[in-house]
mmCIF file of C-alpha atoms and ligand atoms in Angstrom:
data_model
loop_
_atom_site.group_PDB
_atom_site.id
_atom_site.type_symbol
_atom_site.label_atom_id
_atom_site.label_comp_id
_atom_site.label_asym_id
_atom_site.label_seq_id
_atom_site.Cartn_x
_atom_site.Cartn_y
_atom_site.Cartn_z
ATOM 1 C CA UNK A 281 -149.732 8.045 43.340
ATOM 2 C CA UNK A 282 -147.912 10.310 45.827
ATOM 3 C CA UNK A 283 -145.335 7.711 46.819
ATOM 4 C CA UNK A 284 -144.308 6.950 43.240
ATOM 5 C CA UNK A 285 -144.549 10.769 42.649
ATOM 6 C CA UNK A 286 -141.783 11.236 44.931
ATOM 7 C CA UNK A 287 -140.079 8.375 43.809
ATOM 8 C CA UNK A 288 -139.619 10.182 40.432
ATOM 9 C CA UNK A 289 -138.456 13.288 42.094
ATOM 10 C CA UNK A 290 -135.747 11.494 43.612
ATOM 11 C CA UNK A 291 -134.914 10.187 40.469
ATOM 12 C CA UNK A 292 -134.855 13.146 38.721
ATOM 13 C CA UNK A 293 -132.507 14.562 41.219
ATOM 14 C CA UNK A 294 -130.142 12.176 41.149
ATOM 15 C CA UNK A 295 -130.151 12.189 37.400
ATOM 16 C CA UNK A 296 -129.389 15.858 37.453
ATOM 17 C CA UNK A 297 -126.880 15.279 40.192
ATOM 18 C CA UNK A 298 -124.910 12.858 37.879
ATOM 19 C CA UNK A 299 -125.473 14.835 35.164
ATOM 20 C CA UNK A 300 -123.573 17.467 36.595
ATOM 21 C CA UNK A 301 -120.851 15.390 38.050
ATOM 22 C CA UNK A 302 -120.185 13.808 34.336
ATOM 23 C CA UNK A 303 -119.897 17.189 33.013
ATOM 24 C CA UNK A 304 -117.514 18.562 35.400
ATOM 25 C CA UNK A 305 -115.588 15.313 34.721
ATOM 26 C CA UNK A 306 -115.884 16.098 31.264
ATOM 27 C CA UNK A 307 -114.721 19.403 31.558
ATOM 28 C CA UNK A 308 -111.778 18.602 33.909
ATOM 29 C CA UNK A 309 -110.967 15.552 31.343
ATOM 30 C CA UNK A 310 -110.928 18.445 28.264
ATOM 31 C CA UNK A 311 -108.756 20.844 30.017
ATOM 32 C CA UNK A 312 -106.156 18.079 31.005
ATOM 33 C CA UNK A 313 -106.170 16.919 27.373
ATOM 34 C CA UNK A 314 -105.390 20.201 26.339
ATOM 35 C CA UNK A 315 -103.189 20.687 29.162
ATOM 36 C CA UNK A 316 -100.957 17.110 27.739
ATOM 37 C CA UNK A 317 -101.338 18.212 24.245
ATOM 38 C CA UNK A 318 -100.120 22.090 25.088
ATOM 39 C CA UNK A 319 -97.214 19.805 26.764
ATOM 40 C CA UNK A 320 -96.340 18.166 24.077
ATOM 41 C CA UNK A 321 -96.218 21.070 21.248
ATOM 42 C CA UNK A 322 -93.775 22.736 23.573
ATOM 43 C CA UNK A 323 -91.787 20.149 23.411
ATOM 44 C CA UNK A 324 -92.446 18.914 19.590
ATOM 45 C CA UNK A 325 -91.979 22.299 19.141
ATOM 46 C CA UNK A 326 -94.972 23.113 17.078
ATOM 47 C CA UNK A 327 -95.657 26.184 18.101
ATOM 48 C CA UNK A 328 -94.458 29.217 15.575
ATOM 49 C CA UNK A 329 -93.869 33.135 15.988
ATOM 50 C CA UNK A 330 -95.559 35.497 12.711
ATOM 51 C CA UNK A 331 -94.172 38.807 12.686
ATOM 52 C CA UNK A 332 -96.834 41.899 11.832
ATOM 53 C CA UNK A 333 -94.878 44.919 11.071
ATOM 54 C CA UNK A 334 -95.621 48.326 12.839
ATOM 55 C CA UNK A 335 -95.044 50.936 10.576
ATOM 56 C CA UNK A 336 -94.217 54.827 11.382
ATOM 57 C CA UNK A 337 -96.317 57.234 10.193
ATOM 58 C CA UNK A 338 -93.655 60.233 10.579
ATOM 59 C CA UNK A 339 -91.171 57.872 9.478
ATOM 60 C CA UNK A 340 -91.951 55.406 6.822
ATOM 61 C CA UNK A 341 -88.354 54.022 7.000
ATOM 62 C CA UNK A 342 -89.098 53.233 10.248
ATOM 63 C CA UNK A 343 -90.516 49.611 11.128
ATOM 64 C CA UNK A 344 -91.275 47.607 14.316
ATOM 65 C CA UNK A 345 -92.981 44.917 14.838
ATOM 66 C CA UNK A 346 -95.412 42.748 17.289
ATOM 67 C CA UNK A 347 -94.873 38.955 17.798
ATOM 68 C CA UNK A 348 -98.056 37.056 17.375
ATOM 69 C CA UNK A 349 -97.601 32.904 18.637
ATOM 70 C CA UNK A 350 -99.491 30.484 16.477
ATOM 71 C CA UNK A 351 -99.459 26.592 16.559
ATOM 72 C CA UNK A 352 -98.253 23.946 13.763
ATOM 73 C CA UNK A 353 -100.678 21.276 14.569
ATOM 74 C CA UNK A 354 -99.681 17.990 12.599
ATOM 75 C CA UNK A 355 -103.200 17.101 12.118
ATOM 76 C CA UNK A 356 -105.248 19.737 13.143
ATOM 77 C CA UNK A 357 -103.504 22.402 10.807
ATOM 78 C CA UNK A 358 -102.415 25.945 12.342
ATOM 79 C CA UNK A 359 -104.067 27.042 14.758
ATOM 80 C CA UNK A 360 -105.068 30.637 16.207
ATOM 81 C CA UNK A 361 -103.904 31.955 19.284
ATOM 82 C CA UNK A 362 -107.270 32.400 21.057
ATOM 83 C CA UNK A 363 -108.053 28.854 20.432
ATOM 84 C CA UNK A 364 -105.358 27.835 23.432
ATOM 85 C CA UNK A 365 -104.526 31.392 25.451
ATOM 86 C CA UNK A 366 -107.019 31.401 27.090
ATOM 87 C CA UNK A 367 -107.002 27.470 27.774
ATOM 88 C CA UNK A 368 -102.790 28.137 28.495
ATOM 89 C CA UNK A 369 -103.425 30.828 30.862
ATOM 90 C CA UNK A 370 -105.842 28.739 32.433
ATOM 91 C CA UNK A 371 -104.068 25.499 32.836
ATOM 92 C CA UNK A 372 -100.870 27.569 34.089
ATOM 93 C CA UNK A 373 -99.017 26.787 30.918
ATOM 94 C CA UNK A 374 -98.837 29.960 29.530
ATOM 95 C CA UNK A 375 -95.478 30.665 31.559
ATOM 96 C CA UNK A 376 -93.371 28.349 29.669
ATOM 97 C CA UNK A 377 -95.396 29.151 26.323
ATOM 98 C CA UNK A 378 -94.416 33.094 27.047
ATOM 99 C CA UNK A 379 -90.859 31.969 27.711
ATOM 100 C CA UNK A 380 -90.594 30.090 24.786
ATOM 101 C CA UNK A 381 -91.822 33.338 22.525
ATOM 102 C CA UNK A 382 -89.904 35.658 24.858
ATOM 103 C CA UNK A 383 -86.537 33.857 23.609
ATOM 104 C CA UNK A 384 -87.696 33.052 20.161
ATOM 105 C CA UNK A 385 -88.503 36.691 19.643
ATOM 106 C CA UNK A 386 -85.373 38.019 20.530
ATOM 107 C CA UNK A 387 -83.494 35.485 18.781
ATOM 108 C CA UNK A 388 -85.171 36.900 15.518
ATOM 109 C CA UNK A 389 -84.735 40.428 16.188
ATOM 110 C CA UNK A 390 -81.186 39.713 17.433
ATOM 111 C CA UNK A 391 -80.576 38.577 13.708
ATOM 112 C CA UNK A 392 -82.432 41.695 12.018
ATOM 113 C CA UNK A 393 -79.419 43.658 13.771
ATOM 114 C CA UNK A 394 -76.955 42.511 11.075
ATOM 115 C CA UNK A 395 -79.398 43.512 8.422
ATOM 116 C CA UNK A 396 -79.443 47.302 9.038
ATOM 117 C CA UNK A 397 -78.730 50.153 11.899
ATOM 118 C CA UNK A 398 -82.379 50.941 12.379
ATOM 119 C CA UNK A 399 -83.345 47.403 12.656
ATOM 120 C CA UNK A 400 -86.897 46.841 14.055
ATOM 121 C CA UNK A 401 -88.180 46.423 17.791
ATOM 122 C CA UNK A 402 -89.747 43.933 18.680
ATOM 123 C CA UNK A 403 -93.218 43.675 20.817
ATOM 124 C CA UNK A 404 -94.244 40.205 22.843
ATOM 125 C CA UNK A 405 -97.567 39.966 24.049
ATOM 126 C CA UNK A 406 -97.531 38.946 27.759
ATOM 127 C CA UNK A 407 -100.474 37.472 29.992
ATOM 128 C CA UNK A 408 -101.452 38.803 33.482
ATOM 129 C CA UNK A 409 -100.501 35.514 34.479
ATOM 130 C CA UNK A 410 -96.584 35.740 33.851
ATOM 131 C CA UNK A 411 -96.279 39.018 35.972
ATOM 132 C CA UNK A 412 -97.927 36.778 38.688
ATOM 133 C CA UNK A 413 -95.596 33.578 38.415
ATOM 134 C CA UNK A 414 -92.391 34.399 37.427
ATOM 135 C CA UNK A 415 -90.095 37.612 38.090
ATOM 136 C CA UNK A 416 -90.325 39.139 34.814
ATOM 137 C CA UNK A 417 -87.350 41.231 34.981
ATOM 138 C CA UNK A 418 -85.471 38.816 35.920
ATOM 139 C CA UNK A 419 -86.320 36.241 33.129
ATOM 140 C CA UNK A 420 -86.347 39.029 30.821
ATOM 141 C CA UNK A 421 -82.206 39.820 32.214
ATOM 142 C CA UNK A 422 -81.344 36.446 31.271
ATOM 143 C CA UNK A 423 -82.987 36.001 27.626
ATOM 144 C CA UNK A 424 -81.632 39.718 26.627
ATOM 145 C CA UNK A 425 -78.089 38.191 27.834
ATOM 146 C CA UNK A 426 -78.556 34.684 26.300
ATOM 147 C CA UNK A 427 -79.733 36.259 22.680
ATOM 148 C CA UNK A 428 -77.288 39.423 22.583
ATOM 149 C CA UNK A 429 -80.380 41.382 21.704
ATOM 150 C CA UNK A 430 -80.541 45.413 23.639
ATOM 151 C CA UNK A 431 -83.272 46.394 25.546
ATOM 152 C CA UNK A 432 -84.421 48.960 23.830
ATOM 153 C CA UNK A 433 -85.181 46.772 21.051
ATOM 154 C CA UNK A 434 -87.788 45.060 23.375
ATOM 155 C CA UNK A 435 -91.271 46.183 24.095
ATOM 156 C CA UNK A 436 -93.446 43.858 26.175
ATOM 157 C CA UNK A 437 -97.216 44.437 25.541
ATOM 158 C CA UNK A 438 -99.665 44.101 29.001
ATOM 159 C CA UNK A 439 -103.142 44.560 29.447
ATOM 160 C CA UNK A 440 -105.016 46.703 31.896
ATOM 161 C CA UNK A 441 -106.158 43.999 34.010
ATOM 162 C CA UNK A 442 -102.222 43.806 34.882
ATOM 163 C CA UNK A 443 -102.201 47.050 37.141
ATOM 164 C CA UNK A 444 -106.369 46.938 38.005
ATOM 165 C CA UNK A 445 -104.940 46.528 41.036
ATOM 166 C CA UNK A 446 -103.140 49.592 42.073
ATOM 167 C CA UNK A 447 -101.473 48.109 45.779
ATOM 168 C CA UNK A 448 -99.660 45.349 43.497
ATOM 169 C CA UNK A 449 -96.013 46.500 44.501
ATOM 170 C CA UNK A 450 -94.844 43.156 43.234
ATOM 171 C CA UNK A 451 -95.958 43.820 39.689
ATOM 172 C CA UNK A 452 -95.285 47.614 39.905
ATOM 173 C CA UNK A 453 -91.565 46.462 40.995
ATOM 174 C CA UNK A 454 -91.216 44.304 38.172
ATOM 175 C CA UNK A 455 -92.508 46.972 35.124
ATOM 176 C CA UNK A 456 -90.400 49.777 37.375
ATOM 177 C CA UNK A 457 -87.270 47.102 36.960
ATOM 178 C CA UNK A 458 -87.946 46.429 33.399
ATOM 179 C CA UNK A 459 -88.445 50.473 32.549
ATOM 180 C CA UNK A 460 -84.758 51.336 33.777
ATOM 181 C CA UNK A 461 -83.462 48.317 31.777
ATOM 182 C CA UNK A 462 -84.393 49.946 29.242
ATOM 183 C CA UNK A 463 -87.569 47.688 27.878
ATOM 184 C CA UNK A 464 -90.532 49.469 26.554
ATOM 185 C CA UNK A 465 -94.030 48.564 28.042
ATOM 186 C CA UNK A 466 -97.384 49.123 26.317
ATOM 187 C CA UNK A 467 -100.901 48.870 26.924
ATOM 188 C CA UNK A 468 -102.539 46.244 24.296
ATOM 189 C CA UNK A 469 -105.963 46.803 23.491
ATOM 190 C CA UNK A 470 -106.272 49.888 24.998
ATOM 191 C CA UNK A 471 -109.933 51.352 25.762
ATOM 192 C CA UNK A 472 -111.288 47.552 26.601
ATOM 193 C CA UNK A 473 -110.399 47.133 29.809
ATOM 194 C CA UNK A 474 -112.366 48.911 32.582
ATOM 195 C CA UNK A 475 -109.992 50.826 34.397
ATOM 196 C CA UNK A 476 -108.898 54.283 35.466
ATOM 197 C CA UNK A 477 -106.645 56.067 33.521
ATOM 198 C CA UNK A 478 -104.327 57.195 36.703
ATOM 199 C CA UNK A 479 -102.324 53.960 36.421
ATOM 200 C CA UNK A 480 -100.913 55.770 32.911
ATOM 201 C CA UNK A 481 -99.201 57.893 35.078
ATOM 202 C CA UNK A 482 -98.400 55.585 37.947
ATOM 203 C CA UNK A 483 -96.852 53.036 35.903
ATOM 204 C CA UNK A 484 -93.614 53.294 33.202
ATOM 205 C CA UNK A 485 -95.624 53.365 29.910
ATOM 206 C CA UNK A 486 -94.481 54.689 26.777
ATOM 207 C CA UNK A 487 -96.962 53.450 24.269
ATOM 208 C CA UNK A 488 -100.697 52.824 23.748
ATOM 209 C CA UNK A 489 -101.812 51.063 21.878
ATOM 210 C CA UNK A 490 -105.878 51.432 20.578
ATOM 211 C CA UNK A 491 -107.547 48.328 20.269
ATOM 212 C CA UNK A 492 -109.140 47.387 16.890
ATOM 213 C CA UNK A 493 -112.574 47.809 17.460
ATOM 214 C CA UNK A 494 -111.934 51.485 18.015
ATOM 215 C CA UNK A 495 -110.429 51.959 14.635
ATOM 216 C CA UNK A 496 -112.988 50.156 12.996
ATOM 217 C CA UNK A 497 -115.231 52.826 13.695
ATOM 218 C CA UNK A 498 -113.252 55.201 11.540
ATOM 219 C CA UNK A 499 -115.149 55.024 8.042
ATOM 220 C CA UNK A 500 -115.133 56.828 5.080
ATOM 221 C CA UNK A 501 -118.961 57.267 4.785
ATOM 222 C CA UNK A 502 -118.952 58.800 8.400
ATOM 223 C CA UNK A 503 -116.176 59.997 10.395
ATOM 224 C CA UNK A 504 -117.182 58.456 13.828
ATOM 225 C CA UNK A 505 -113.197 58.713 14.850
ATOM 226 C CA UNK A 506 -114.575 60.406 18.007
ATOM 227 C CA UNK A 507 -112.890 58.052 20.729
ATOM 228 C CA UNK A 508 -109.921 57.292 18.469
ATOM 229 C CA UNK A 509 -109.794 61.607 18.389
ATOM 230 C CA UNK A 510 -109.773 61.733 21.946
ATOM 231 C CA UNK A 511 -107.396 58.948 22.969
ATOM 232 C CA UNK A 512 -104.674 60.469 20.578
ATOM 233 C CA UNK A 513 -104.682 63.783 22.289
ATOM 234 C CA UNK A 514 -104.737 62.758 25.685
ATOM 235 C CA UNK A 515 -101.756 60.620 24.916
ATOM 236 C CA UNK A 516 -100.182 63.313 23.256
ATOM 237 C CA UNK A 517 -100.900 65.471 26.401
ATOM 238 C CA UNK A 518 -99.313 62.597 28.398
ATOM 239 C CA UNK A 519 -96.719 61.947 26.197
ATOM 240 C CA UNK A 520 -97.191 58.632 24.833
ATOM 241 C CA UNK A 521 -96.512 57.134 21.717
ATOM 242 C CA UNK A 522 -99.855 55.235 19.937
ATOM 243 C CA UNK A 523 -99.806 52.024 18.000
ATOM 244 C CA UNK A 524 -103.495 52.179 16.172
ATOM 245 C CA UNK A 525 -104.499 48.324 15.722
ATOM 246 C CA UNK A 526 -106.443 46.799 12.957
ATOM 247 C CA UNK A 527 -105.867 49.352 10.226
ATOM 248 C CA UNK A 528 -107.304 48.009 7.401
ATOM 249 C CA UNK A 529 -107.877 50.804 5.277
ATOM 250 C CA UNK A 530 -105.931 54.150 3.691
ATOM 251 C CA UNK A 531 -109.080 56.412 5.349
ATOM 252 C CA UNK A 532 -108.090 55.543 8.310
ATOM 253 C CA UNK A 533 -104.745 55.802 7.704
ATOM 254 C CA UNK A 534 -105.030 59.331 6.550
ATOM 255 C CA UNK A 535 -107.351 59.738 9.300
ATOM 256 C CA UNK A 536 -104.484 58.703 11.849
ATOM 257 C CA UNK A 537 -101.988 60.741 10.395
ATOM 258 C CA UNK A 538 -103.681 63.808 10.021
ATOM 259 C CA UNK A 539 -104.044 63.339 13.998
ATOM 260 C CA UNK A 540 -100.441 62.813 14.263
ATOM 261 C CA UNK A 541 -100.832 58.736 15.154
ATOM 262 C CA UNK A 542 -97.419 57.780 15.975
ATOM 263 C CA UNK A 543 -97.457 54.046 14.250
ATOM 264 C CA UNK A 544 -100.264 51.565 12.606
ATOM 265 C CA UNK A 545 -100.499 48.069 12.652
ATOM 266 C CA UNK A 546 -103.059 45.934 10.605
ATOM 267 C CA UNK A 547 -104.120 44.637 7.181
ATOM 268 C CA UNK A 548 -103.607 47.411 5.369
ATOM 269 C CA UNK A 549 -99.737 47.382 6.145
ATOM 270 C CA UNK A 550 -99.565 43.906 5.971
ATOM 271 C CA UNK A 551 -100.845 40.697 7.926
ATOM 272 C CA UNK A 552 -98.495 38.912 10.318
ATOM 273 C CA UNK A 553 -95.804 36.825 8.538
ATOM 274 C CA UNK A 554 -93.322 34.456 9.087
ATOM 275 C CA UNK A 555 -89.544 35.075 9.868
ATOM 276 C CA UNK A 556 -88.829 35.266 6.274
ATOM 277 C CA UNK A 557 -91.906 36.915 4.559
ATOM 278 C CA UNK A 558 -90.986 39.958 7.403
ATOM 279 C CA UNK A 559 -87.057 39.754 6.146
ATOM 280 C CA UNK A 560 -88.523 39.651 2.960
ATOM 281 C CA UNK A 561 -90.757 42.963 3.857
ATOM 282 C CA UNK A 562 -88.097 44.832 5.734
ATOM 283 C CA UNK A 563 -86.386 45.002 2.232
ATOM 284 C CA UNK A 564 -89.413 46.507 -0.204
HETATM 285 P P1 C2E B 835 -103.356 41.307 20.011
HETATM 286 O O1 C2E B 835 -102.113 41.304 20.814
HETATM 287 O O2 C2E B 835 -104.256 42.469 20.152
HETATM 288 O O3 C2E B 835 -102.860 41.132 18.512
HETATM 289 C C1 C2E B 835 -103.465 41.702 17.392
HETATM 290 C C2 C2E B 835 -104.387 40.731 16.701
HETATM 291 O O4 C2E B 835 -105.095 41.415 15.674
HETATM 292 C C3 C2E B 835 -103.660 39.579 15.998
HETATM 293 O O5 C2E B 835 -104.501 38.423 16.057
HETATM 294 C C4 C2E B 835 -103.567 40.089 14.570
HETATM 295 O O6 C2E B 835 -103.412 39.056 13.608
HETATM 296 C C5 C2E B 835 -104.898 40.768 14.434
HETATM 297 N N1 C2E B 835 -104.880 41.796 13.397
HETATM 298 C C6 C2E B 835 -103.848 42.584 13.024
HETATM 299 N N2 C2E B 835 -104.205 43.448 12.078
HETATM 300 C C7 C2E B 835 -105.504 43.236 11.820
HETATM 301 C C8 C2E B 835 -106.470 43.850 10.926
HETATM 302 O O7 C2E B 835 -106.172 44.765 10.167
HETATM 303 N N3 C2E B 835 -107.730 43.369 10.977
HETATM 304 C C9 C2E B 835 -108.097 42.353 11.799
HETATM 305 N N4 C2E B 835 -109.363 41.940 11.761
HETATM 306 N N5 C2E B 835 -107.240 41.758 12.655
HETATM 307 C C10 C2E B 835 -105.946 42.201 12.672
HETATM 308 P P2 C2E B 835 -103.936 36.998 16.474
HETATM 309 O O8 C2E B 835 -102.560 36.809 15.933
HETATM 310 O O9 C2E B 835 -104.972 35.998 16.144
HETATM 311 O O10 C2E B 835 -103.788 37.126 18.055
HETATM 312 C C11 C2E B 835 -104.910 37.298 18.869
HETATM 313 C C12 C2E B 835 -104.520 37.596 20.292
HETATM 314 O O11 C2E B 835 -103.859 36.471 20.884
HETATM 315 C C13 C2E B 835 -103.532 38.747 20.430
HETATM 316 O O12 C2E B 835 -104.206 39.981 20.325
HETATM 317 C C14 C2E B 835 -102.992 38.475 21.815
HETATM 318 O O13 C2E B 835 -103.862 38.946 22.798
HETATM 319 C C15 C2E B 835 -102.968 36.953 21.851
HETATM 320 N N6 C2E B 835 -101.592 36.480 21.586
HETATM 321 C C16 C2E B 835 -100.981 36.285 20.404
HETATM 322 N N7 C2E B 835 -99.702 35.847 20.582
HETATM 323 C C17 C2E B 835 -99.523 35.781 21.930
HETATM 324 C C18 C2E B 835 -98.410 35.401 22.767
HETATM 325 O O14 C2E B 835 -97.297 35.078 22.316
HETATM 326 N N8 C2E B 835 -98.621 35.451 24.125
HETATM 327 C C19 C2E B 835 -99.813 35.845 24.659
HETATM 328 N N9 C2E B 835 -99.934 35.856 26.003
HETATM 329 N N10 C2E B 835 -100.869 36.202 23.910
HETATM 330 C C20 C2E B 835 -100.724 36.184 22.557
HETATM 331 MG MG1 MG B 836 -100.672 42.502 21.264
HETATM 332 MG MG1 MG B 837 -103.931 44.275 20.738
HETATM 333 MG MG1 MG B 838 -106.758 43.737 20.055
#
C-alpha cells in the first residue's frame, strides 16, 4: 500500500544517504593512509631518484639529464611516480617530497662535476603546487649553496598549468628570480596543456620540451611528424631549445635531427637509471 510505499522510499533514501557518507569516509580514510604512509617513506627514506639521460643531437658528447622520483616500497616493491603524485600533490605533501629530490638531485650532479668539465645538467620535475607554497627561489638559493652545485647546471621542469594564469606576479616573480640566478626553466609535456602560447614570451623559458604522445606519432610507415614539424620551428623562431620525449626509435631520431631537434630523451637512448647505471653511462 501507499503508506508502506513511502516507507520504502524513505528507506531507500537513507540507504543512499549512508551510502554516500561511508564512501566519503572511505575516501577521506584512503587519502590519510596514504597521506601517513607518504610520511613515513620520507622519513624511512624509501623514496629513490633514476637518472634518464638527455642526449644532444648536435653534440653527442654532450649529455644532460632529467630526475625521475620513484619509491622503494618494503613490501609493495617500487613503485611509479603517478601512483602517489598525484595523491602527494593532493594531500600537500608534495612540497617536502620536491625538496627532498631538489637536494638529492643536486647532490648527484654536484658529484658528476669531479668526473669531467662538461658534466651533465640536471632537470627536476616540479608540481604547480610548490610554486604556490613555498618561495622557490629562495629554497632553490639555499640547496645550490648547501650542495656546491652552479646554477646553470640546474633546470627545473613546470607545466603549463603553472602560468595559465597570466596576473600570477607571485609565480612570475619567482621563475623571473630563478632566470637571473642562472637556473634554466622548461615546459614539460609541452602541447598538453591548454594554453596560449604568449606566456612563451612572457615568461624566462629556454627549453621545450614535446610531450611523448607527440613523438609517437612520428612512424616509419607514415610520416605524421606534422605537429612535432611545427613546434620545432616555432621554437626555433622563438629561440628555444627542444627536449623531444619518448624517443623510442632511430626514425624518429633521424626524423628529429634532420629538423634540427636540439636534444632527445627516451628508450631509445636509454631508460632512467640509477646513480650508478648513469655514472656507468656517462663513461660508454
Ligand atoms: P615526465 O616528467 O614527463 O617524465 C617522463 C616520463 O616518461 C618518465 O616516466 C619516463 O620514465 C617516461 N619515459 C621516458 N622515455 C620514454 C620512452 O621512450 N617511452 C615511454 N613510453 N616512456 C618514456 P616516470 O618516471 O614514470 O614519471 C612519470 C611522471 O611523473 C613524470 O613525467 C613527471 O610528471 C612525474 N614525476 C616524476 N618524478 C617527479 C618528481 O620528482 N616530482 C614531480 N612533481 N613529478 C615527478
Ligand atoms: Mg619531466
Ligand atoms: Mg614530460
Ligand atoms: Mg610526458
Amino acid at each position: 500500500n501507499a503508506e508502506s510505499a513511502m516507507y520504502r522510499a524513505k528507506d531507500k533514501g537513507r540507504n543512499n544517504f549512508q551510502f554516500f557518507t561511508e564512501a566519503i569516509d572511505l575516501e577521506a580514510q584512503r587519502l590519510l593512509e596514504l597521506e601517513n604512509a607518504l610520511h613515513l617513506a620520507l622519513e624511512r627514506n624509501e623514496f629513490i631518484v633514476n637518472y634518464q639521460p638527455i642526449v644532444s643531437l648536435s653534440d653527442p658528447g654532450t649529455i644532460n639529464c632529467e630526475a625521475l622520483i620513484r619509491w622503494q616500497h618494503p613490501t609493495k616493491g617500487l613503485i611509479a611516480p603517478s601512483e602517489f603524485i598525484p595523491l602527494a600533490e593532493e594531500a600537500g605533501l608534495i612540497v617536502p617530497i620536491g625538496e627532498w629530490v631538489l637536494r638529492e638531485s643536486c647532490k648527484e650532479a654536484a658529484s658528476w662535476m669531479k668526473l669531467s668539465e662538461n658534466s651533465p645538467k640536471i632537470s627536476v620535475n616540479c608540481s604547480t603546487r610548490q610554486f604556490q607554497r613555498v618561495d622557490m627561489a629562495d629554497l632553490v638559493t639555499q640547496v645550490l649553496k648547501e650542495t656546491g652545485l652552479p646554477a646553470e647546471k640546474l633546470c627545473l621542469e613546470i607545466t603549463e598549468s603553472l602560468i595559465i594564469k597570466d596576473d600570477d606576479d607571485d609565480i612570475q616573480n619567482q621563475l623571473e628570480r630563478l632566470n637571473e640566478m642562472g637556473v634554466a626553466l622548461s615546459i614539460d609535456d609541452f602541447g598538453t596543456g591548454y594554453s596560449s602560447l604568449s606566456y612563451l614570451k612572457r615568461f624566462p623559458i629556454s627549453t621545450l620540451k614535446i610531450d611523448r604522445s607527440f613523438i609517437s606519432d612520428v612512424n616509419a610507415q607514415e610520416d605524421e611528424g606534422a605537429l612535432v614539424a611545427a613546434i620545432l620551428s616555432m621554437a626555433e623562431s622563438l629561440k628555444l631549445k627542444v627536449v623531444a620525449e619518448g624517443v623510442e626509435n632511430a626514425h624518429q631520431q633521424n626524423f628529429l635531427k634532420e629538423r634540427d631537434c636540439s636534444f632527445i630523451q627516451g628508450f631509445h637512448c636509454s631508460k632512467p637509471l640509477s646513480g650508478e647505471e648513469f655514472r656507468k653511462f656517462l663513461k660508454k
